[in-house]
Short mmCIF file of C-alpha atoms in Angstrom, two decimals:
data_model
loop_
_atom_site.label_atom_id
_atom_site.label_comp_id
_atom_site.label_asym_id
_atom_site.label_seq_id
_atom_site.Cartn_x
_atom_site.Cartn_y
_atom_site.Cartn_z
CA MET A 1 -9.55 4.72 1.86
CA ARG A 2 -8.37 1.66 -0.05
CA VAL A 3 -9.04 -1.87 1.15
CA GLY A 4 -6.44 -3.15 3.58
CA TRP A 5 -3.03 -2.29 2.16
CA GLY A 6 -0.72 -0.06 0.20
CA ARG A 7 0.10 0.71 -3.39
CA ALA A 8 3.71 -0.40 -4.08
CA LEU A 9 3.72 -4.04 -5.25
CA GLY A 10 4.62 -3.42 -8.89
CA ALA A 11 7.78 -5.50 -9.21
CA ILE A 12 6.24 -8.47 -7.42
CA ALA A 13 3.04 -8.26 -9.46
CA LEU A 14 4.90 -8.22 -12.76
CA ALA A 15 6.76 -11.37 -11.71
CA LEU A 16 3.45 -13.20 -11.46
CA PHE A 17 3.07 -13.25 -15.25
CA ALA A 18 5.83 -15.86 -15.49
CA THR A 19 4.72 -17.95 -12.54
CA PRO A 20 2.62 -21.09 -13.06
CA ALA A 21 -0.58 -21.58 -11.07
CA PHE A 22 -0.61 -24.26 -8.40
CA ALA A 23 -3.48 -26.48 -7.31
CA GLN A 24 -5.24 -24.49 -4.64
CA PRO A 25 -8.60 -23.87 -3.00
CA LEU A 26 -10.79 -21.45 -4.91
CA PRO A 27 -12.81 -18.65 -3.31
CA TYR A 28 -16.59 -18.58 -3.38
CA HIS A 29 -18.12 -15.40 -2.06
CA ALA A 30 -21.22 -15.09 -4.24
CA ASP A 31 -24.49 -15.34 -2.32
CA PRO A 32 -26.03 -18.78 -3.07
CA ASP A 33 -29.47 -17.17 -2.78
CA ALA A 34 -28.58 -14.93 -5.71
CA ARG A 35 -28.34 -17.83 -8.18
CA GLU A 36 -31.78 -17.11 -9.59
CA MET A 37 -31.38 -13.35 -9.40
CA LEU A 38 -32.23 -11.59 -12.64
CA PRO A 39 -30.44 -8.48 -13.87
CA SER A 40 -32.31 -5.21 -13.57
CA LEU A 41 -34.95 -4.67 -16.21
CA THR A 42 -33.85 -1.03 -16.43
CA PRO A 43 -31.77 -0.68 -19.62
CA ILE A 44 -28.04 -0.16 -19.08
CA PRO A 45 -26.41 0.94 -22.34
CA ALA A 46 -22.89 0.79 -20.88
CA ILE A 47 -20.90 0.57 -17.69
CA ARG A 48 -18.23 3.22 -17.32
CA PHE A 49 -15.70 1.73 -14.91
CA LEU A 50 -13.25 3.95 -13.05
CA THR A 51 -10.07 2.53 -11.56
CA THR A 52 -6.51 3.53 -10.76
CA ALA A 53 -3.16 2.56 -12.26
CA ASP A 54 -1.19 2.09 -9.05
CA PHE A 55 -2.65 -0.98 -7.32
CA PRO A 56 -0.94 -4.12 -8.67
CA PRO A 57 -1.90 -6.82 -9.36
CA PHE A 58 -5.46 -5.48 -9.37
CA ASN A 59 -5.05 -2.44 -11.61
CA PHE A 60 -1.77 -1.07 -12.96
CA ARG A 61 0.07 -0.34 -16.20
CA ASP A 62 2.35 -2.95 -17.71
CA THR A 63 5.74 -2.19 -19.27
CA GLY A 64 3.99 -1.15 -22.47
CA GLY A 65 1.73 1.32 -20.68
CA GLU A 66 -1.42 -0.79 -21.04
CA LEU A 67 -3.89 -0.84 -18.16
CA VAL A 68 -3.98 -4.44 -16.87
CA GLY A 69 -4.75 -6.45 -13.76
CA PHE A 70 -7.30 -8.65 -12.04
CA ASN A 71 -9.81 -5.80 -11.69
CA ILE A 72 -9.38 -4.76 -15.31
CA ASP A 73 -10.06 -8.26 -16.58
CA LEU A 74 -12.99 -8.60 -14.17
CA ALA A 75 -14.58 -5.34 -15.34
CA LYS A 76 -14.38 -6.51 -18.96
CA ARG A 77 -15.91 -9.90 -18.08
CA ILE A 78 -18.76 -8.20 -16.19
CA CYS A 79 -19.62 -6.04 -19.19
CA ALA A 80 -19.48 -9.04 -21.50
CA GLU A 81 -21.74 -11.05 -19.18
CA VAL A 82 -24.30 -8.24 -18.99
CA ASN A 83 -23.81 -7.64 -22.74
CA VAL A 84 -23.21 -3.90 -22.52
CA ALA A 85 -20.51 -1.58 -23.79
CA CYS A 86 -17.61 -1.14 -21.39
CA THR A 87 -15.12 1.65 -20.79
CA ILE A 88 -12.35 1.66 -18.19
CA GLN A 89 -10.68 4.91 -17.23
CA ALA A 90 -7.79 5.32 -14.78
CA TRP A 91 -7.75 8.15 -12.25
CA PRO A 92 -5.29 9.09 -9.51
CA TRP A 93 -6.29 7.35 -6.29
CA ASP A 94 -7.03 10.59 -4.44
CA GLN A 95 -9.43 11.67 -7.20
CA ALA A 96 -11.14 8.41 -8.13
CA ALA A 97 -13.96 8.46 -5.54
CA ASN A 98 -14.71 12.12 -6.26
CA ALA A 99 -14.87 11.32 -9.96
CA LEU A 100 -17.50 8.67 -9.24
CA SER A 101 -19.48 11.13 -7.11
CA ASP A 102 -19.32 13.66 -9.96
CA SER A 103 -20.84 11.17 -12.44
CA GLN A 104 -17.59 10.71 -14.35
CA GLY A 105 -18.27 6.99 -14.22
CA ASP A 106 -20.83 4.38 -13.21
CA ALA A 107 -18.68 2.12 -11.01
CA LEU A 108 -15.33 2.24 -9.22
CA ILE A 109 -13.31 -0.98 -9.20
CA ALA A 110 -10.19 -0.05 -7.25
CA GLY A 111 -10.46 -1.42 -3.72
CA LEU A 112 -12.48 1.38 -2.12
CA ALA A 113 -13.09 0.32 1.49
CA MET A 114 -16.64 -0.04 2.83
CA THR A 115 -16.25 2.56 5.56
CA GLU A 116 -19.07 4.50 7.16
CA GLU A 117 -17.94 7.62 5.32
CA ASN A 118 -17.88 5.88 1.95
CA GLY A 119 -21.20 4.19 2.71
CA ALA A 120 -22.89 7.58 2.91
CA LEU A 121 -21.90 8.29 -0.70
CA PHE A 122 -21.79 4.92 -2.41
CA ASP A 123 -23.46 1.54 -2.56
CA PHE A 124 -21.31 -1.57 -2.97
CA SER A 125 -21.54 -4.79 -4.92
CA SER A 126 -21.27 -8.17 -3.28
CA THR A 127 -17.73 -9.17 -2.28
CA TYR A 128 -15.81 -10.76 -5.14
CA LEU A 129 -12.56 -11.36 -3.23
CA ALA A 130 -12.34 -11.56 0.56
CA LEU A 131 -9.02 -10.95 2.30
CA PRO A 132 -8.43 -13.53 5.03
CA GLY A 133 -5.72 -13.79 7.63
CA ARG A 134 -3.35 -16.77 7.53
CA PHE A 135 -0.32 -18.27 9.22
CA VAL A 136 2.99 -18.60 7.36
CA THR A 137 5.65 -21.08 8.51
CA GLN A 138 8.77 -22.69 7.12
CA ALA A 139 7.93 -25.41 4.60
CA GLY A 140 8.78 -28.24 7.00
CA ASP A 141 6.22 -27.02 9.53
CA VAL A 142 3.27 -26.67 7.13
CA GLU A 143 2.03 -30.26 7.29
CA GLY A 144 0.16 -31.00 10.48
CA PHE A 145 0.15 -27.36 11.55
CA ASP A 146 -2.15 -26.80 14.54
CA PRO A 147 -2.65 -23.30 15.98
CA ALA A 148 -3.74 -24.86 19.28
CA ALA A 149 -0.23 -26.33 19.67
CA LEU A 150 1.62 -23.03 19.39
CA ALA A 151 1.56 -22.00 23.04
CA ASP A 152 5.34 -22.37 23.44
CA GLN A 153 6.22 -20.83 20.05
CA ARG A 154 7.02 -17.25 19.00
CA ILE A 155 4.42 -15.93 16.55
CA GLY A 156 5.06 -12.77 14.55
CA VAL A 157 2.39 -10.17 13.77
CA ARG A 158 2.41 -6.53 12.65
CA THR A 159 2.18 -4.25 15.64
CA GLY A 160 -1.15 -2.45 15.95
CA SER A 161 -2.79 -4.40 13.13
CA ALA A 162 -6.18 -6.08 12.93
CA HIS A 163 -4.31 -9.37 12.82
CA GLU A 164 -2.72 -8.61 16.18
CA ALA A 165 -6.23 -7.89 17.51
CA PHE A 166 -7.34 -11.28 16.14
CA LEU A 167 -4.59 -13.13 18.00
CA GLU A 168 -5.34 -11.20 21.19
CA ARG A 169 -9.01 -12.15 20.97
CA TYR A 170 -8.95 -15.71 19.67
CA LEU A 171 -5.49 -17.08 20.55
CA PRO A 172 -4.44 -15.09 23.62
CA GLU A 173 -2.11 -17.83 24.87
CA LEU A 174 0.33 -17.34 21.98
CA GLU A 175 3.60 -15.47 22.51
CA ARG A 176 3.28 -12.57 20.06
CA VAL A 177 6.33 -10.84 18.59
CA GLY A 178 5.58 -7.43 17.06
CA PHE A 179 7.05 -6.25 13.74
CA ASP A 180 6.78 -2.94 11.91
CA SER A 181 6.08 -4.59 8.54
CA GLU A 182 4.87 -7.83 7.01
CA ILE A 183 8.09 -8.32 5.07
CA SER A 184 10.31 -8.12 8.14
CA GLY A 185 8.03 -10.57 9.97
CA MET A 186 8.06 -13.15 7.21
CA GLU A 187 11.81 -12.77 6.80
CA ALA A 188 12.03 -13.66 10.50
CA VAL A 189 10.13 -16.88 9.74
CA LYS A 190 12.58 -17.60 6.94
CA SER A 191 15.58 -17.07 9.24
CA GLY A 192 14.03 -19.19 11.99
CA SER A 193 13.95 -16.44 14.63
CA ILE A 194 10.18 -16.93 14.96
CA HIS A 195 8.10 -20.03 14.35
CA ALA A 196 5.24 -18.51 12.37
CA TRP A 197 3.78 -15.28 11.05
CA PHE A 198 0.11 -14.29 11.10
CA GLY A 199 -1.12 -11.57 8.80
CA ASP A 200 -2.88 -10.54 5.62
CA ALA A 201 -2.94 -13.56 3.32
CA LEU A 202 -2.91 -11.56 0.11
CA ARG A 203 0.27 -9.68 0.99
CA ALA A 204 1.82 -12.91 2.24
CA SER A 205 1.06 -14.63 -1.07
CA PHE A 206 3.28 -12.16 -2.95
CA TRP A 207 6.17 -12.75 -0.57
CA LEU A 208 5.68 -16.52 -0.79
CA ASN A 209 5.78 -16.29 -4.58
CA GLU A 210 9.39 -15.15 -4.17
CA ASN A 211 10.19 -17.65 -1.39
CA LEU A 212 8.53 -20.91 -2.45
CA GLY A 213 11.45 -23.07 -1.38
CA CYS A 214 11.43 -21.66 2.11
CA CYS A 215 7.94 -21.24 3.41
CA GLY A 216 4.23 -21.71 2.87
CA PHE A 217 0.77 -21.11 4.23
CA ALA A 218 -0.01 -23.28 7.25
CA GLY A 219 -3.49 -24.18 8.47
CA GLY A 220 -6.68 -22.69 7.12
CA ALA A 221 -7.81 -19.20 6.18
CA TYR A 222 -9.52 -17.00 8.77
CA PHE A 223 -12.34 -14.78 7.52
CA ARG A 224 -13.30 -12.03 9.95
CA PRO A 225 -14.91 -9.11 8.06
CA SER A 226 -15.32 -7.17 11.31
CA LEU A 227 -11.53 -7.19 11.70
CA PHE A 228 -10.04 -7.69 8.24
CA GLY A 229 -12.64 -5.77 6.22
CA GLU A 230 -15.33 -6.86 3.80
CA GLY A 231 -12.84 -7.50 1.03
CA MET A 232 -12.90 -6.37 -2.58
CA THR A 233 -16.16 -4.89 -3.85
CA ILE A 234 -17.25 -2.49 -6.59
CA ALA A 235 -18.61 0.93 -5.59
CA VAL A 236 -21.46 2.67 -7.42
CA PRO A 237 -23.09 6.02 -6.62
CA ALA A 238 -25.75 5.63 -3.93
CA GLY A 239 -29.12 4.74 -5.41
CA HIS A 240 -27.79 3.56 -8.79
CA ASP A 241 -29.42 0.17 -8.30
CA PRO A 242 -29.65 -0.95 -11.96
CA VAL A 243 -25.86 -0.87 -12.34
CA ARG A 244 -25.26 -2.50 -8.96
CA HIS A 245 -27.81 -5.25 -9.61
CA ALA A 246 -26.29 -5.95 -13.02
CA ILE A 247 -22.81 -6.22 -11.50
CA ASP A 248 -24.00 -8.57 -8.74
CA TRP A 249 -25.82 -10.75 -11.27
CA ALA A 250 -22.69 -10.89 -13.44
CA LEU A 251 -20.50 -11.84 -10.47
CA VAL A 252 -22.71 -14.85 -9.72
CA ARG A 253 -22.69 -15.91 -13.36
CA LEU A 254 -18.91 -15.49 -13.64
CA LYS A 255 -18.39 -17.74 -10.64
CA GLU A 256 -20.74 -20.38 -11.98
CA ASN A 257 -19.20 -20.46 -15.46
CA GLY A 258 -15.63 -20.59 -14.12
CA ALA A 259 -14.47 -17.20 -15.36
CA LEU A 260 -13.91 -15.80 -11.86
CA ASP A 261 -11.80 -18.84 -10.92
CA GLU A 262 -9.81 -18.45 -14.13
CA LEU A 263 -8.96 -14.84 -13.28
CA TYR A 264 -8.04 -15.75 -9.71
CA LEU A 265 -5.65 -18.48 -10.83
CA ARG A 266 -4.09 -16.21 -13.44
CA TRP A 267 -3.38 -13.28 -11.16
CA PHE A 268 -2.75 -15.11 -7.88
CA PRO A 269 -0.64 -18.20 -8.69
CA VAL A 270 0.18 -18.55 -4.98
CA GLY A 271 -3.40 -18.63 -3.74
CA PHE A 272 -4.27 -17.15 -0.37
CA TYR A 273 -7.31 -19.31 0.48
#
């Protein structure tokens, strides 16, 4: 099971290459207590990363057939930080986890969800990119946006989603309008048939990248791992602690030296935090 969402964002992801980054809040998910953490003393000659080629903008092939994406760049930076050799091999999504279990690689960086089933087979790194929920409104409604003042407004949400469950639990007074997809809901914001949309901020950021003159994120980001998932992590075979510790150590270092922020700004010009 892949974290949160589907596998068909290729055209939108490719458009990001030509889009400038905007001033935006930057994520920080590294554990502050891990600042003094040392990498494992067990020698790691290399990290063999497994990924897929169908999950833009995280891991996909560009027009020249080269494997690129946020996860690809991150894997290379991790290896450089730990100072080990690095290989990255793409597998079909339905075979990637099995390949990791069969020792075809040391780590899977492809959005494998931290489910109970996966937890029985794999250990996971710390979260390097959480996936919050956010409101989207027309541009004129962004400034001064207050969720507490939405009681008389129509708010769109995907039917049956974790984001609908969030609104039911935390903002039950809102008038919810159900949609079958995120795109149709945000198009309804654009047309003015609903006042706001609440959903996955990452998916919304891609739509906003194509609709900057119309709409924007309103209010803050909502982080609820119990509803929206733990976010993006790296899976390693259960018990392979030296590799996992090295990855966690590298993630802290990459945040502190600015490399993680650099990658975030490059691949997500419309930030979702």
